[in-house]
XYZ file of C-alpha atoms in Angstrom:
313
model
C 64.537 127.106 129.343
C 66.708 125.002 127.044
C 67.071 126.361 123.521
C 65.886 123.890 120.878
C 67.823 123.662 117.622
C 65.593 123.971 114.569
C 66.119 121.467 111.748
C 66.890 124.129 109.136
C 69.368 125.920 111.398
C 71.106 122.656 112.302
C 71.646 121.745 108.658
C 73.060 125.178 107.789
C 75.446 125.100 110.751
C 76.572 121.552 109.956
C 77.481 122.206 106.328
C 78.778 125.770 106.635
C 80.638 125.656 109.952
C 81.535 122.012 110.679
C 82.144 119.915 107.552
C 82.784 122.702 105.032
C 86.293 121.344 104.335
C 85.152 117.929 103.128
C 85.012 117.020 99.437
C 81.869 117.994 97.533
C 81.089 114.350 96.727
C 81.230 113.398 100.397
C 79.049 116.349 101.404
C 76.471 115.453 98.754
C 76.231 111.926 100.149
C 75.681 113.305 103.654
C 73.140 115.836 102.421
C 71.148 113.148 100.601
C 70.734 111.165 103.828
C 69.941 114.231 105.945
C 67.305 115.354 103.425
C 65.628 111.937 103.553
C 65.609 112.152 107.356
C 64.216 115.691 107.296
C 61.476 114.714 104.843
C 60.424 111.996 107.254
C 60.533 114.350 110.257
C 58.497 116.971 108.388
C 55.860 114.362 107.633
C 55.641 113.803 111.397
C 55.459 117.560 112.102
C 58.819 117.545 113.892
C 60.522 120.963 113.855
C 63.635 120.612 116.037
C 66.425 118.084 116.604
C 65.501 117.922 120.297
C 62.064 116.493 119.454
C 63.497 113.422 117.737
C 63.318 110.337 119.941
C 64.511 106.750 119.470
C 61.108 105.556 118.252
C 61.173 108.085 115.405
C 64.670 107.016 114.419
C 63.744 103.311 114.425
C 60.657 104.030 112.331
C 62.659 106.096 109.818
C 65.400 103.504 109.453
C 62.833 100.731 109.044
C 61.084 102.577 106.220
C 64.399 103.460 104.607
C 65.565 99.833 104.667
C 62.416 98.798 102.783
C 62.706 101.564 100.185
C 66.449 101.104 99.657
C 68.342 98.373 101.532
C 69.494 97.438 105.017
C 73.036 98.375 103.997
C 71.957 101.889 103.062
C 69.877 102.214 106.240
C 72.973 101.336 108.288
C 74.956 103.919 106.340
C 72.241 106.497 107.071
C 72.405 105.565 110.765
C 76.153 106.288 110.847
C 75.804 109.607 109.003
C 72.928 110.842 111.169
C 74.547 109.752 114.418
C 77.691 111.633 113.383
C 75.484 114.601 112.427
C 74.102 114.829 115.964
C 77.492 114.114 117.528
C 79.329 116.817 115.560
C 76.689 119.423 116.377
C 77.025 118.428 120.025
C 80.842 118.435 120.009
C 80.880 121.971 118.573
C 78.351 123.123 121.193
C 75.564 123.894 118.745
C 73.323 121.179 120.179
C 72.963 120.195 123.838
C 70.207 117.587 123.677
C 70.397 113.800 123.701
C 71.587 111.732 120.738
C 68.737 109.330 119.862
C 70.878 106.850 117.910
C 71.675 103.558 119.622
C 73.669 100.509 118.404
C 70.625 98.220 118.561
C 69.104 100.186 115.670
C 71.630 98.807 113.198
C 70.423 95.992 110.961
C 72.242 92.677 111.033
C 73.622 91.995 107.584
C 74.664 88.803 105.896
C 78.412 88.661 105.549
C 79.244 88.697 101.864
C 82.484 87.259 100.569
C 84.614 90.189 99.469
C 86.642 89.914 96.308
C 90.371 90.412 96.680
C 92.787 90.440 93.775
C 95.148 87.484 93.768
C 98.867 87.735 93.000
C 98.554 85.679 89.813
C 95.740 87.977 88.609
C 97.905 91.041 89.226
C 100.667 89.482 87.137
C 98.269 88.622 84.318
C 97.035 92.227 84.223
C 100.594 93.575 84.059
C 101.433 91.075 81.309
C 98.414 92.279 79.320
C 99.523 95.895 79.655
C 102.996 94.892 78.449
C 101.637 93.069 75.398
C 99.460 96.035 74.457
C 102.370 98.446 74.845
C 104.607 96.297 72.646
C 102.037 95.672 69.896
C 100.231 99.001 69.692
C 101.061 101.722 67.181
C 100.149 104.178 69.943
C 101.508 102.703 73.200
C 100.985 105.886 75.255
C 97.455 105.161 76.649
C 98.488 101.624 77.601
C 101.647 102.798 79.361
C 99.669 105.569 81.093
C 97.095 103.070 82.391
C 99.809 100.644 83.438
C 101.584 103.333 85.471
C 98.308 104.394 87.126
C 97.658 100.733 87.935
C 101.153 100.301 89.419
C 100.960 103.476 91.521
C 97.590 102.447 92.983
C 98.882 98.939 93.614
C 102.165 99.928 95.294
C 101.319 103.254 96.969
C 97.724 102.753 98.129
C 96.461 106.048 96.704
C 92.784 106.661 96.101
C 92.198 106.677 92.358
C 91.201 110.361 92.205
C 94.276 111.278 94.263
C 96.400 109.578 91.622
C 94.593 111.037 88.613
C 94.865 114.571 90.032
C 98.640 114.428 90.465
C 100.730 117.198 88.926
C 104.219 116.769 87.513
C 105.834 118.612 90.403
C 104.149 116.259 92.885
C 106.498 113.491 91.730
C 109.985 113.553 93.261
C 112.001 110.836 91.517
C 115.201 111.747 93.360
C 113.692 111.237 96.820
C 111.222 108.602 95.564
C 108.132 110.330 96.967
C 104.689 111.437 95.823
C 103.046 114.505 97.357
C 99.282 114.027 97.614
C 97.555 117.399 97.635
C 94.033 116.630 96.424
C 92.998 114.425 99.347
C 89.586 113.490 100.676
C 90.017 115.643 103.779
C 92.250 118.344 102.225
C 95.234 117.216 104.315
C 98.434 116.836 102.302
C 100.540 113.737 102.774
C 103.764 112.277 101.405
C 103.916 108.642 100.272
C 106.897 106.615 99.008
C 107.310 105.506 95.407
C 107.961 101.784 95.255
C 111.486 101.098 94.017
C 110.213 98.449 91.587
C 108.041 100.850 89.569
C 110.543 103.710 89.254
C 111.727 102.564 85.841
C 108.199 102.397 84.410
C 107.353 105.797 85.902
C 110.456 107.348 84.305
C 109.592 105.728 80.959
C 106.068 107.113 81.163
C 107.252 110.644 82.000
C 109.524 110.579 78.933
C 106.693 109.413 76.658
C 104.314 111.882 78.311
C 106.462 114.835 77.231
C 106.049 113.752 73.587
C 102.272 113.456 73.919
C 101.596 116.604 75.925
C 99.689 118.544 73.235
C 98.130 121.031 75.646
C 101.257 121.749 77.683
C 99.383 120.695 80.819
C 101.097 120.051 84.137
C 98.794 117.098 84.880
C 100.751 113.874 85.267
C 97.976 111.919 83.527
C 95.810 113.138 80.647
C 93.786 111.771 77.733
C 93.481 112.624 74.057
C 89.959 114.026 74.462
C 90.228 115.596 77.919
C 93.060 117.427 79.563
C 92.446 115.422 82.738
C 92.158 111.654 82.611
C 88.846 110.867 84.306
C 88.095 108.269 86.963
C 85.324 106.680 84.881
C 87.682 106.218 81.934
C 90.191 104.315 84.038
C 87.449 102.313 85.758
C 86.027 101.237 82.391
C 89.477 100.183 81.238
C 89.767 97.917 84.300
C 86.315 96.500 83.582
C 87.398 95.545 80.066
C 90.530 93.912 81.458
C 88.470 91.898 83.957
C 86.268 90.589 81.133
C 89.194 89.772 78.860
C 91.188 87.955 81.548
C 88.066 86.491 83.212
C 88.987 87.981 86.578
C 86.170 87.519 89.101
C 82.996 85.948 87.740
C 81.114 89.267 88.144
C 83.956 91.281 86.569
C 83.949 93.560 89.595
C 87.407 95.014 89.250
C 87.466 98.592 90.515
C 90.366 100.989 91.167
C 89.636 100.704 94.896
C 90.446 96.963 94.735
C 94.066 97.993 94.246
C 94.024 100.099 97.422
C 92.679 97.086 99.314
C 95.377 94.880 97.795
C 98.090 97.337 98.792
C 96.783 97.469 102.370
C 96.559 93.684 102.801
C 100.029 93.192 101.288
C 101.462 95.909 103.532
C 100.217 94.192 106.686
C 101.272 90.790 105.394
C 104.870 91.867 104.757
C 105.381 94.866 107.064
C 102.926 94.246 109.912
C 102.706 97.918 110.913
C 99.128 99.171 110.983
C 100.066 102.669 112.148
C 102.430 103.353 109.238
C 99.730 102.049 106.902
C 97.242 104.496 108.429
C 99.544 107.401 107.530
C 100.165 106.162 103.972
C 96.450 105.632 103.281
C 95.604 109.051 104.728
C 93.107 107.801 107.310
C 92.163 109.891 110.327
C 91.241 106.800 112.361
C 92.958 103.429 112.747
C 89.486 101.835 112.668
C 89.120 102.875 109.035
C 92.497 101.306 108.243
C 91.410 98.003 109.781
C 88.567 97.715 107.244
C 91.087 97.577 104.398
C 93.120 94.739 105.843
C 92.491 91.191 104.698
C 94.554 88.546 106.496
C 93.376 84.959 106.396
C 94.101 82.230 108.910
C 95.886 80.386 106.083
C 98.284 83.349 105.682
C 99.084 83.295 109.392
C 99.664 79.529 109.470
C 101.904 79.731 106.396
C 103.994 82.501 107.975
C 104.357 80.429 111.121
C 105.332 77.377 109.060
C 108.227 79.166 107.364
C 109.333 80.785 110.631
C 108.250 84.315 109.773
C 106.272 84.690 113.016
C 108.815 85.124 115.787
C 108.284 84.437 119.460
C 108.582 87.743 121.297
C 108.312 86.532 124.880
C 111.222 86.365 127.305
C 110.557 82.801 128.421
C 112.829 79.841 127.763
C 110.831 76.815 126.714
C 113.714 74.280 126.706
């Protein structure tokens, strides 16, 4: 007789033996979805994972889409499918996986906002003006350097804000990322064009380091400069410079900009995957934004080379 995996046991195994290495924030997001699913299953008197069929899943996702949104229901689908799959891959569950592609909701394609080159330049110019005119230029230089690192290295914002002084190697022009989403260290290059600003910041940082902290970035009130503080500073910049009618300028926009620029000028998706710290090339593809106009322009100026062996004339 096949052993059925109880819901409570499955959840304990999943969080304590399978995804224990993931960041707390990521695990909380997963747990929120799993708890919603379990609440629904409990209301239907379901006790084991094996007793969940496709009809139950469709019914749950339908209710969830009404209470939240179709986008969140699709996110829940992905998390729960992975939940079953991981338990199966690690041989804790040997039943069927009742999640099928047809269960996903079709969503309207929304136009994503991508920072334009002229907007990037206007932001940098604003930082420069503030640095020149302020009696206390340190916070403006700090924010400018964070902005430039995110823009030219593709770091996640929290990866950048958690950097220590000894993670920066100016001689070899590298940044060691320790505090990653999946706890896997990686080395990324420092863009040659921002070296001077980074050196200037490190010099000014030594004069402002009241707590003798080894954090690369810090604030006057907190020893660690928080994500929300930097995000709010970008929001104020977006309003002041009238960037994007909804003022939706987030730190992650800079990671997207880095990725799209990398593909546009380097055309190597696999190197980009390593720099961004992705475990799958499919995740990297999401970050890339190349328009047909970009391709036609590259062809026009002769940047796209013919790689075939044939002679046309």
